Structure formats: structure tokens, C-alpha cells
mmCIF file of C-alpha atoms and ligand atoms in Angstrom:
data_model
loop_
_atom_site.group_PDB
_atom_site.id
_atom_site.type_symbol
_atom_site.label_atom_id
_atom_site.label_comp_id
_atom_site.label_asym_id
_atom_site.label_seq_id
_atom_site.Cartn_x
_atom_site.Cartn_y
_atom_site.Cartn_z
ATOM 1 C CA UNK A 1 17.661 -0.374 -5.685
ATOM 2 C CA UNK A 2 16.933 1.734 -2.696
ATOM 3 C CA UNK A 3 13.659 1.155 -1.077
ATOM 4 C CA UNK A 4 10.486 3.253 -1.120
ATOM 5 C CA UNK A 5 8.822 4.552 1.986
ATOM 6 C CA UNK A 6 5.292 5.190 1.976
ATOM 7 C CA UNK A 7 3.778 6.939 5.108
ATOM 8 C CA UNK A 8 0.442 6.161 5.639
ATOM 9 C CA UNK A 9 -2.060 9.145 6.359
ATOM 10 C CA UNK A 10 -4.638 6.789 8.323
ATOM 11 C CA UNK A 11 -2.405 7.396 11.296
ATOM 12 C CA UNK A 12 -2.228 11.324 10.972
ATOM 13 C CA UNK A 13 -4.021 13.884 12.913
ATOM 14 C CA UNK A 14 -7.346 13.993 10.901
ATOM 15 C CA UNK A 15 -7.971 17.590 12.136
ATOM 16 C CA UNK A 16 -4.801 18.707 10.518
ATOM 17 C CA UNK A 17 -4.487 16.744 7.309
ATOM 18 C CA UNK A 18 -2.659 19.637 5.590
ATOM 19 C CA UNK A 19 0.196 19.769 8.078
ATOM 20 C CA UNK A 20 0.613 15.726 7.603
ATOM 21 C CA UNK A 21 0.781 16.059 3.731
ATOM 22 C CA UNK A 22 3.217 18.910 3.826
ATOM 23 C CA UNK A 23 5.304 17.119 6.480
ATOM 24 C CA UNK A 24 5.365 14.049 3.960
ATOM 25 C CA UNK A 25 5.891 16.559 0.956
ATOM 26 C CA UNK A 26 8.947 18.121 2.665
ATOM 27 C CA UNK A 27 10.501 14.766 3.599
ATOM 28 C CA UNK A 28 12.652 12.279 1.664
ATOM 29 C CA UNK A 29 9.443 9.632 1.707
ATOM 30 C CA UNK A 30 8.671 8.982 -2.074
ATOM 31 C CA UNK A 31 5.218 8.001 -1.919
ATOM 32 C CA UNK A 32 2.045 8.632 0.494
ATOM 33 C CA UNK A 33 -0.191 5.627 1.136
ATOM 34 C CA UNK A 34 -3.957 6.404 1.278
ATOM 35 C CA UNK A 35 -6.101 3.548 2.734
ATOM 36 C CA UNK A 36 -9.732 3.759 1.711
ATOM 37 C CA UNK A 37 -11.989 1.443 3.687
ATOM 38 C CA UNK A 38 -15.617 0.794 3.063
ATOM 39 C CA UNK A 39 -16.920 -0.612 6.291
ATOM 40 C CA UNK A 40 -17.834 -4.057 4.309
ATOM 41 C CA UNK A 41 -14.541 -5.595 3.106
ATOM 42 C CA UNK A 42 -12.858 -4.585 6.457
ATOM 43 C CA UNK A 43 -14.603 -3.563 9.583
ATOM 44 C CA UNK A 44 -13.694 0.294 9.297
ATOM 45 C CA UNK A 45 -14.525 3.104 7.316
ATOM 46 C CA UNK A 46 -11.809 5.703 6.673
ATOM 47 C CA UNK A 47 -12.154 8.131 3.919
ATOM 48 C CA UNK A 48 -12.781 8.153 -0.108
ATOM 49 C CA UNK A 49 -11.591 9.784 -3.307
ATOM 50 C CA UNK A 50 -12.976 13.201 -2.343
ATOM 51 C CA UNK A 51 -10.507 13.500 0.360
ATOM 52 C CA UNK A 52 -7.760 12.337 -1.909
ATOM 53 C CA UNK A 53 -8.781 14.905 -4.528
ATOM 54 C CA UNK A 54 -8.697 17.808 -1.845
ATOM 55 C CA UNK A 55 -5.181 16.733 -0.949
ATOM 56 C CA UNK A 56 -3.807 16.098 -4.389
ATOM 57 C CA UNK A 57 -2.752 19.852 -5.113
ATOM 58 C CA UNK A 58 -0.559 19.989 -1.919
ATOM 59 C CA UNK A 59 1.942 17.505 -3.028
ATOM 60 C CA UNK A 60 3.636 15.948 -6.146
ATOM 61 C CA UNK A 61 4.509 12.795 -4.108
ATOM 62 C CA UNK A 62 3.406 9.426 -5.697
ATOM 63 C CA UNK A 63 -0.238 8.765 -4.392
ATOM 64 C CA UNK A 64 -0.319 5.021 -3.379
ATOM 65 C CA UNK A 65 -4.147 4.227 -3.015
ATOM 66 C CA UNK A 66 -4.851 0.967 -1.134
ATOM 67 C CA UNK A 67 -8.592 -0.085 -1.535
ATOM 68 C CA UNK A 68 -9.881 -1.962 1.110
ATOM 69 C CA UNK A 69 -13.426 -1.992 -0.370
ATOM 70 C CA UNK A 70 -15.700 -4.726 -2.003
ATOM 71 C CA UNK A 71 -16.148 -4.848 -5.935
ATOM 72 C CA UNK A 72 -13.719 -1.989 -6.572
ATOM 73 C CA UNK A 73 -14.306 -2.152 -10.204
ATOM 74 C CA UNK A 74 -16.806 0.467 -9.658
ATOM 75 C CA UNK A 75 -14.311 3.278 -8.614
ATOM 76 C CA UNK A 76 -11.387 2.786 -10.756
ATOM 77 C CA UNK A 77 -12.001 5.958 -12.702
ATOM 78 C CA UNK A 78 -13.009 7.881 -9.694
ATOM 79 C CA UNK A 79 -9.592 7.206 -7.891
ATOM 80 C CA UNK A 80 -7.893 8.124 -11.340
ATOM 81 C CA UNK A 81 -9.759 11.552 -11.231
ATOM 82 C CA UNK A 82 -8.839 11.966 -7.715
ATOM 83 C CA UNK A 83 -5.361 11.794 -8.343
ATOM 84 C CA UNK A 84 -4.089 8.265 -7.564
ATOM 85 C CA UNK A 85 -0.972 7.069 -9.296
ATOM 86 C CA UNK A 86 -1.004 3.381 -7.877
ATOM 87 C CA UNK A 87 -4.140 1.700 -7.260
ATOM 88 C CA UNK A 88 -4.107 -1.315 -5.354
ATOM 89 C CA UNK A 89 -7.242 -3.623 -4.911
ATOM 90 C CA UNK A 90 -7.559 -6.800 -2.925
ATOM 91 C CA UNK A 91 -7.493 -10.133 -4.326
ATOM 92 C CA UNK A 92 -10.214 -11.401 -2.053
ATOM 93 C CA UNK A 93 -12.362 -8.609 -3.270
ATOM 94 C CA UNK A 94 -12.279 -9.180 -6.979
ATOM 95 C CA UNK A 95 -13.949 -12.124 -8.984
ATOM 96 C CA UNK A 96 -12.447 -11.022 -12.237
ATOM 97 C CA UNK A 97 -9.133 -9.833 -10.915
ATOM 98 C CA UNK A 98 -7.525 -9.800 -14.251
ATOM 99 C CA UNK A 99 -10.099 -7.858 -15.787
ATOM 100 C CA UNK A 100 -9.757 -5.480 -12.636
ATOM 101 C CA UNK A 101 -6.019 -5.088 -12.950
ATOM 102 C CA UNK A 102 -6.511 -4.432 -16.992
ATOM 103 C CA UNK A 103 -8.892 -1.557 -16.138
ATOM 104 C CA UNK A 104 -6.596 0.163 -13.709
ATOM 105 C CA UNK A 105 -3.817 0.062 -16.193
ATOM 106 C CA UNK A 106 -6.102 1.179 -19.022
ATOM 107 C CA UNK A 107 -7.008 4.070 -16.865
ATOM 108 C CA UNK A 108 -3.285 5.403 -16.497
ATOM 109 C CA UNK A 109 -2.410 4.100 -13.326
ATOM 110 C CA UNK A 110 0.115 1.408 -11.877
ATOM 111 C CA UNK A 111 -1.886 -1.703 -10.683
ATOM 112 C CA UNK A 112 -1.262 -3.385 -7.483
ATOM 113 C CA UNK A 113 -2.797 -6.534 -5.834
ATOM 114 C CA UNK A 114 -3.076 -6.895 -2.166
ATOM 115 C CA UNK A 115 -3.089 -10.361 -0.008
ATOM 116 C CA UNK A 116 -4.406 -10.643 3.424
ATOM 117 C CA UNK A 117 -2.390 -12.538 5.741
ATOM 118 C CA UNK A 118 -4.153 -15.865 5.189
ATOM 119 C CA UNK A 119 -4.328 -15.593 1.337
ATOM 120 C CA UNK A 120 -1.597 -17.630 -0.308
ATOM 121 C CA UNK A 121 0.817 -16.251 -2.976
ATOM 122 C CA UNK A 122 -0.285 -19.108 -5.206
ATOM 123 C CA UNK A 123 -3.237 -16.964 -6.225
ATOM 124 C CA UNK A 124 -0.968 -14.642 -8.032
ATOM 125 C CA UNK A 125 0.746 -17.187 -9.982
ATOM 126 C CA UNK A 126 -1.530 -16.132 -13.291
ATOM 127 C CA UNK A 127 -1.533 -12.614 -12.733
ATOM 128 C CA UNK A 128 1.847 -11.450 -11.164
ATOM 129 C CA UNK A 129 3.216 -10.853 -14.839
ATOM 130 C CA UNK A 130 0.453 -8.165 -15.198
ATOM 131 C CA UNK A 131 1.287 -6.272 -11.938
ATOM 132 C CA UNK A 132 3.258 -3.264 -11.058
ATOM 133 C CA UNK A 133 2.947 -4.061 -7.597
ATOM 134 C CA UNK A 134 2.093 -6.567 -4.988
ATOM 135 C CA UNK A 135 0.971 -5.282 -1.268
ATOM 136 C CA UNK A 136 1.448 -7.795 1.411
ATOM 137 C CA UNK A 137 -0.816 -7.153 4.134
ATOM 138 C CA UNK A 138 1.092 -7.776 7.442
ATOM 139 C CA UNK A 139 -1.961 -7.311 9.781
ATOM 140 C CA UNK A 140 -5.332 -7.982 9.194
ATOM 141 C CA UNK A 141 -6.482 -4.689 7.216
ATOM 142 C CA UNK A 142 -8.556 -2.089 8.834
ATOM 143 C CA UNK A 143 -6.481 -0.466 11.682
ATOM 144 C CA UNK A 144 -3.510 1.378 12.107
ATOM 145 C CA UNK A 145 -1.029 0.364 15.119
ATOM 146 C CA UNK A 146 -1.552 -3.406 14.978
ATOM 147 C CA UNK A 147 1.195 -6.088 15.774
ATOM 148 C CA UNK A 148 3.152 -7.471 12.645
ATOM 149 C CA UNK A 149 2.711 -10.813 11.612
ATOM 150 C CA UNK A 150 5.993 -12.630 11.281
ATOM 151 C CA UNK A 151 4.812 -14.997 8.523
ATOM 152 C CA UNK A 152 5.345 -12.202 6.311
ATOM 153 C CA UNK A 153 8.860 -12.612 5.984
ATOM 154 C CA UNK A 154 8.487 -16.205 4.297
ATOM 155 C CA UNK A 155 5.531 -14.768 2.220
ATOM 156 C CA UNK A 156 7.827 -12.331 0.805
ATOM 157 C CA UNK A 157 10.489 -15.092 -0.167
ATOM 158 C CA UNK A 158 7.897 -17.091 -1.992
ATOM 159 C CA UNK A 159 6.645 -13.716 -3.701
ATOM 160 C CA UNK A 160 10.463 -13.062 -4.731
ATOM 161 C CA UNK A 161 10.497 -16.588 -6.025
ATOM 162 C CA UNK A 162 7.199 -16.509 -7.972
ATOM 163 C CA UNK A 163 7.986 -12.998 -9.612
ATOM 164 C CA UNK A 164 11.347 -14.485 -10.735
ATOM 165 C CA UNK A 165 9.560 -17.441 -12.241
ATOM 166 C CA UNK A 166 7.215 -15.366 -13.892
ATOM 167 C CA UNK A 167 9.273 -12.667 -15.259
ATOM 168 C CA UNK A 168 7.502 -10.182 -13.238
ATOM 169 C CA UNK A 169 8.639 -6.772 -12.493
ATOM 170 C CA UNK A 170 6.171 -6.029 -9.516
ATOM 171 C CA UNK A 171 7.277 -4.181 -6.563
ATOM 172 C CA UNK A 172 6.670 -5.892 -3.106
ATOM 173 C CA UNK A 173 5.188 -3.543 -0.504
ATOM 174 C CA UNK A 174 4.558 -4.457 3.164
ATOM 175 C CA UNK A 175 1.925 -2.823 4.990
ATOM 176 C CA UNK A 176 1.087 -3.155 8.660
ATOM 177 C CA UNK A 177 3.214 -2.858 11.692
ATOM 178 C CA UNK A 178 6.051 -1.967 9.912
ATOM 179 C CA UNK A 179 8.796 0.028 12.160
ATOM 180 C CA UNK A 180 12.459 0.146 13.067
ATOM 181 C CA UNK A 181 12.222 -3.364 14.624
ATOM 182 C CA UNK A 182 11.398 -5.105 11.602
ATOM 183 C CA UNK A 183 12.396 -3.062 8.871
ATOM 184 C CA UNK A 184 15.943 -4.263 8.281
ATOM 185 C CA UNK A 185 14.520 -8.076 8.258
ATOM 186 C CA UNK A 186 11.944 -6.861 5.693
ATOM 187 C CA UNK A 187 14.457 -5.434 3.366
ATOM 188 C CA UNK A 188 16.563 -8.489 3.559
ATOM 189 C CA UNK A 189 13.739 -10.648 2.772
ATOM 190 C CA UNK A 190 12.922 -8.712 -0.434
ATOM 191 C CA UNK A 191 10.689 -5.766 0.596
ATOM 192 C CA UNK A 192 10.738 -3.034 -2.271
ATOM 193 C CA UNK A 193 8.536 -0.679 -0.506
ATOM 194 C CA UNK A 194 7.486 -0.075 3.268
ATOM 195 C CA UNK A 195 4.212 1.619 4.517
ATOM 196 C CA UNK A 196 4.520 3.050 7.633
ATOM 197 C CA UNK A 197 1.664 4.655 9.669
ATOM 198 C CA UNK A 198 1.957 4.597 13.311
ATOM 199 C CA UNK A 199 5.612 4.435 13.333
ATOM 200 C CA UNK A 200 5.974 7.853 11.483
ATOM 201 C CA UNK A 201 2.712 9.787 12.748
ATOM 202 C CA UNK A 202 2.739 8.421 16.140
ATOM 203 C CA UNK A 203 6.409 9.029 16.699
ATOM 204 C CA UNK A 204 7.585 12.177 18.688
ATOM 205 C CA UNK A 205 9.354 13.538 15.695
ATOM 206 C CA UNK A 206 7.920 12.073 12.380
ATOM 207 C CA UNK A 207 10.598 13.614 10.062
ATOM 208 C CA UNK A 208 13.407 11.806 12.042
ATOM 209 C CA UNK A 209 11.507 8.565 11.874
ATOM 210 C CA UNK A 210 10.987 8.893 8.226
ATOM 211 C CA UNK A 211 14.548 9.291 7.696
ATOM 212 C CA UNK A 212 15.510 6.424 10.078
ATOM 213 C CA UNK A 213 12.916 4.329 8.314
ATOM 214 C CA UNK A 214 14.562 5.153 4.796
ATOM 215 C CA UNK A 215 18.379 4.842 5.891
ATOM 216 C CA UNK A 216 20.165 2.928 3.644
HETATM 217 C C1 DX5 B 1 -4.306 -1.042 7.544
HETATM 218 C C2 DX5 B 1 -3.760 -0.075 6.569
HETATM 219 C C3 DX5 B 1 -2.165 0.272 6.753
HETATM 220 C C4 DX5 B 1 -2.174 1.110 8.074
HETATM 221 C C5 DX5 B 1 -0.945 0.711 8.587
HETATM 222 O O1 DX5 B 1 -5.466 -1.730 7.100
HETATM 223 O O2 DX5 B 1 -3.715 -0.907 5.314
HETATM 224 O O3 DX5 B 1 -1.816 0.895 5.533
HETATM 225 O O4 DX5 B 1 -2.119 2.627 7.806
HETATM 226 O O5 DX5 B 1 -0.654 1.391 9.750
HETATM 227 P P1 DX5 B 1 0.560 0.768 10.588
HETATM 228 O O6 DX5 B 1 1.779 0.928 10.097
HETATM 229 O O7 DX5 B 1 0.231 1.849 11.864
HETATM 230 O O8 DX5 B 1 0.241 -0.518 10.947
HETATM 231 ZN ZN1 ZN B 2 -2.717 0.183 3.605
#
């Protein structure tokens, strides 16, 4: 399967989001990654469902919403209404993760669970069969443009094993510090979806950057 690229809007020019969404819309990237931060789960505050709803009419690309918020259950229907297709919550932010995952699916979205860099893949043992996606944080969440953590490669391999062992069909997504310097290695180690913020929107030519990151 060809991998999926999800440019992250967090690194776009916030004074010209229409152009940023248009750029992704007209590019071959399949998904648009949307980072929601609450200033509690992570030390930064980004944007919320009203922004997602506002840009929804601008593209039909898959909206890949990454919730970096505490107690995300409160907002599942809100993000569905805003137009999210995939909704990812953090394992570290959910006390009743199974219930949260079922609620996301019942709302009509694909369910993802994200792991912080220190969180072991073993925590997914009893839930991975229910997931559509596992998002591996390859930086500590909160900011774009950080340095990639190399332990991600072995984590991907452990997740691949766990996925096979549990008969799961979850896609493996990598988020943080992804660029041309590590994309081949990430794909070799089993990444299905690559998130790219700075390496797309920080590039002189974002469209070429998308194409390069997507090349087979
Ligand atoms: C970080 C976010 C990422 C961020 C990635 O907390 O979850 O999605 O946008 O940005 P880069 O690709 O610049 O590391
Ligand atoms: Zn993200």
C-alpha cells in the first residue's frame, strides 16, 4: 500500500489559512492533519473545532484531527460536527479508553489512539484490535519543528508485531520531526501515514516538498 501523507496545518501561516488548505487540496496529499491543543495536556494552545468547521468547506481531503486535550470524551460529537473524519485521542488523556474509542466510532468517525514518546506500546494490547489508527508521537507533543526521536523506529516495529498478533488493521501514523531525512527509514519500519508540518509549510516550495515526501 502506498503511504499516506498528512500535512499539518499547525505549521501553516495562520494569517492565510485559506491558501494553506487550498495548497493541500490541490496537492496529492491525501489527508490534512489538524492539531488541537488545550494548554493543559500539552503546554501550548492551538485552535479548536470552530476553526476546523470554518475550513471544512474548502476541501474534501480527509480531516485527521489529533486531540491533545484532557478528557476528550466531552468533545467527540463537537469534532464530528466540525467535519473530522479521523479522531485521535491520547492514551495518556483517557481513563476509560475503550469507552472513548467506541464513542468515536459510534459517532461515525475512524478512531485513533496516540502514544507519547515515553508510553509503551504494551498499553495498546487490549485495544489495538478496535482501532483504525495508532499515532506514534516522535516528538513530545505541543509544538511543530522539533527534533525527531529515533526510538520511534523500534516502536513502529513493536507496533507492527502487536498489530499482527491481535489481528488489527490499524494504520500506523508517525507525527513529529518527519522529513526527507527520515521518511525512507520510517516507511521501511512500517509507517503507513506520515504527518509533516515544518517539512512542508516551512519549505520554500511546499508543493514540491509534499511530492517528495510522497514519492514511492
Ligand atoms: C506536535 C503536533 C504535530 C506537529 C508536527 O505536537 O502533533 O502534528 O504539527 O510538526 P512537525 O512536522 O513540524 O514536527
Ligand atoms: Zn499532530
